């Protein structure tokens, strides 16, 4: 076997271990098992997953690029702490990007997709009576993903996905802080679906999605400023 083949054979397991480590750590961050500020001890993670330090460092760097992990001097890697400015910026950016992604996806959306989104919104409406903010947030993400996932521009789609991941790392549920926003959100979802079903202009759909997201930012900001 040639030297290059040896190198390839050795590199393949490293890539696999890096991906596995990345998914393991990311899952625990998004589930809040590793809460904001939690210190990521690379050696302990490596021992837990029975890998070397190399794939752990690679995984942590990827999570840092996604905004889920940060490095602090004399501390090392830790789960990104809740930064209100970062939350606002992420929501505003996500609103703009998701609006574009949804508009581009319009020609590819099927009746089945819209029915699925309608069913998710109906379940969210039922939750308003016995409110569960974490479940509501999960359904909210599923609703939006149905509408933008068919975006034909993979770069925009990837950026929207990163925005949702970063948002999950910043706050488990916005609706637990501004529960009154939930009812408005369901109504705005219905309006977006009506625009799509009636063949509204793509720009109108884009703006509806964008302002839907930005209204949540405004509600959160107002609640933050009015809370002692």
GROMACS .gro file of C-alpha atoms in nm, residues 97 100-101 104 151 153-161:
model
   14
   97UNK     CA    1  -3.230   3.525   0.629
  100UNK     CA    2  -3.536   3.518   0.202
  101UNK     CA    3  -3.512   3.139   0.239
  104UNK     CA    4  -3.702   3.125  -0.246
  151UNK     CA    5  -3.484   2.673  -0.015
  153UNK     CA    6  -2.989   2.805  -0.221
  154UNK     CA    7  -2.788   2.572   0.006
  155UNK     CA    8  -2.572   2.855   0.140
  156UNK     CA    9  -2.873   3.053   0.265
  157UNK     CA   10  -3.029   2.734   0.399
  158UNK     CA   11  -2.714   2.655   0.594
  159UNK     CA   12  -2.701   3.004   0.742
  160UNK     CA   13  -3.064   2.980   0.854
  161UNK     CA   14  -2.993   2.643   1.014
   0.00000   0.00000   0.00000
